[in-house]
Amino acid sequence: MIDAEIGETGIRFRASEESSAFVEALRSEYATELRQRAEWPAKYLQAHSDDQLAALISDRIGRWAVEFQGEAGRPLP
């Protein structure tokens, strides 16, 4: 259900043609709410360039690494 495309800039993943039918088959309240919540990140990602997203990820990963480490640089229990 996921297609991987390998190119000069790396690997890109996208939903395959089958994934849309699978998602539409999910009719539970949870699936409906999940679909609604997925709209925001999809729109956000479409509105930014690859360079902007790379900078955002780099900034966030650096911050998250600190948040998940203790004072001695070891992962928190």
PDB file of C-alpha atoms in Angstrom:
ATOM      1  CA  MET A   1       0.000   0.000   0.000  1.00  0.00           C
ATOM      2  CA  ILE A   2       3.050   2.238   0.045  1.00  0.00           C
ATOM      3  CA  ASP A   3       5.221   2.992  -2.951  1.00  0.00           C
ATOM      4  CA  ALA A   4       8.889   3.834  -2.468  1.00  0.00           C
ATOM      5  CA  GLU A   5      10.563   5.965  -5.115  1.00  0.00           C
ATOM      6  CA  ILE A   6      14.332   6.180  -5.167  1.00  0.00           C
ATOM      7  CA  GLY A   7      15.747   9.295  -6.765  1.00  0.00           C
ATOM      8  CA  GLU A   8      18.655  11.686  -6.683  1.00  0.00           C
ATOM      9  CA  THR A   9      17.363  13.312  -3.484  1.00  0.00           C
ATOM     10  CA  GLY A  10      16.782  10.039  -1.628  1.00  0.00           C
ATOM     11  CA  ILE A  11      13.808   7.808  -0.970  1.00  0.00           C
ATOM     12  CA  ARG A  12      10.293   9.174  -1.106  1.00  0.00           C
ATOM     13  CA  PHE A  13       7.278   7.265   0.109  1.00  0.00           C
ATOM     14  CA  ARG A  14       3.730   7.777  -1.098  1.00  0.00           C
ATOM     15  CA  ALA A  15       0.412   6.037  -0.866  1.00  0.00           C
ATOM     16  CA  SER A  16      -0.173   3.495  -3.611  1.00  0.00           C
ATOM     17  CA  GLU A  17      -3.363   3.335  -5.660  1.00  0.00           C
ATOM     18  CA  GLU A  18      -4.633   0.530  -3.399  1.00  0.00           C
ATOM     19  CA  SER A  19      -4.276   2.573  -0.209  1.00  0.00           C
ATOM     20  CA  SER A  20      -7.141   4.918  -1.071  1.00  0.00           C
ATOM     21  CA  ALA A  21      -9.581   2.010  -1.389  1.00  0.00           C
ATOM     22  CA  PHE A  22      -8.329   0.574   1.900  1.00  0.00           C
ATOM     23  CA  VAL A  23      -8.773   3.864   3.745  1.00  0.00           C
ATOM     24  CA  GLU A  24     -12.257   4.322   2.306  1.00  0.00           C
ATOM     25  CA  ALA A  25     -13.149   0.857   3.596  1.00  0.00           C
ATOM     26  CA  LEU A  26     -12.494   1.990   7.138  1.00  0.00           C
ATOM     27  CA  ARG A  27     -15.855   3.340   8.236  1.00  0.00           C
ATOM     28  CA  SER A  28     -15.498   3.356  12.020  1.00  0.00           C
ATOM     29  CA  GLU A  29     -15.749   6.557  14.049  1.00  0.00           C
ATOM     30  CA  TYR A  30     -12.048   6.200  14.851  1.00  0.00           C
ATOM     31  CA  ALA A  31     -11.148   5.958  11.166  1.00  0.00           C
ATOM     32  CA  THR A  32     -13.281   8.995  10.355  1.00  0.00           C
ATOM     33  CA  GLU A  33     -11.592  11.056  13.057  1.00  0.00           C
ATOM     34  CA  LEU A  34      -8.165   9.807  11.993  1.00  0.00           C
ATOM     35  CA  ARG A  35      -8.844  10.848   8.403  1.00  0.00           C
ATOM     36  CA  GLN A  36      -9.871  14.324   9.590  1.00  0.00           C
ATOM     37  CA  ARG A  37      -6.716  14.654  11.678  1.00  0.00           C
ATOM     38  CA  ALA A  38      -4.555  13.533   8.754  1.00  0.00           C
ATOM     39  CA  GLU A  39      -5.785  16.428   6.618  1.00  0.00           C
ATOM     40  CA  TRP A  40      -3.787  19.004   8.583  1.00  0.00           C
ATOM     41  CA  PRO A  41      -0.325  17.438   8.159  1.00  0.00           C
ATOM     42  CA  ALA A  42      -1.056  16.649   4.507  1.00  0.00           C
ATOM     43  CA  LYS A  43      -1.942  20.282   3.787  1.00  0.00           C
ATOM     44  CA  TYR A  44       0.996  21.508   5.857  1.00  0.00           C
ATOM     45  CA  LEU A  45       3.481  19.319   3.997  1.00  0.00           C
ATOM     46  CA  GLN A  46       2.115  20.322   0.600  1.00  0.00           C
ATOM     47  CA  ALA A  47       2.519  24.006   1.463  1.00  0.00           C
ATOM     48  CA  HIS A  48       6.270  23.728   2.181  1.00  0.00           C
ATOM     49  CA  SER A  49       9.266  23.070  -0.032  1.00  0.00           C
ATOM     50  CA  ASP A  50      11.595  20.115   0.467  1.00  0.00           C
ATOM     51  CA  ASP A  51      14.245  22.485   1.832  1.00  0.00           C
ATOM     52  CA  GLN A  52      11.815  23.988   4.337  1.00  0.00           C
ATOM     53  CA  LEU A  53      10.745  20.543   5.532  1.00  0.00           C
ATOM     54  CA  ALA A  54      14.347  19.346   5.790  1.00  0.00           C
ATOM     55  CA  ALA A  55      15.190  22.359   7.958  1.00  0.00           C
ATOM     56  CA  LEU A  56      12.116  21.780  10.128  1.00  0.00           C
ATOM     57  CA  ILE A  57      12.952  18.098  10.636  1.00  0.00           C
ATOM     58  CA  SER A  58      16.567  18.888  11.415  1.00  0.00           C
ATOM     59  CA  ASP A  59      15.502  21.467  13.984  1.00  0.00           C
ATOM     60  CA  ARG A  60      12.951  19.148  15.610  1.00  0.00           C
ATOM     61  CA  ILE A  61      15.152  16.040  15.658  1.00  0.00           C
ATOM     62  CA  GLY A  62      17.884  17.981  17.429  1.00  0.00           C
ATOM     63  CA  ARG A  63      15.412  19.189  20.056  1.00  0.00           C
ATOM     64  CA  TRP A  64      13.811  15.762  20.500  1.00  0.00           C
ATOM     65  CA  ALA A  65      17.194  14.119  20.990  1.00  0.00           C
ATOM     66  CA  VAL A  66      17.830  16.396  23.962  1.00  0.00           C
ATOM     67  CA  GLU A  67      14.346  15.795  25.381  1.00  0.00           C
ATOM     68  CA  PHE A  68      14.840  12.008  25.340  1.00  0.00           C
ATOM     69  CA  GLN A  69      18.241  12.054  27.047  1.00  0.00           C
ATOM     70  CA  GLY A  70      19.102  12.453  30.696  1.00  0.00           C
ATOM     71  CA  GLU A  71      21.698  14.859  32.014  1.00  0.00           C
ATOM     72  CA  ALA A  72      24.501  12.379  31.299  1.00  0.00           C
ATOM     73  CA  GLY A  73      23.370  11.960  27.693  1.00  0.00           C
ATOM     74  CA  ARG A  74      21.789   8.565  28.324  1.00  0.00           C
ATOM     75  CA  PRO A  75      18.195   7.765  27.307  1.00  0.00           C
ATOM     76  CA  LEU A  76      15.657   8.345  30.043  1.00  0.00           C
ATOM     77  CA  PRO A  77      14.114   5.219  31.654  1.00  0.00           C
TER      78      PRO A  77
END
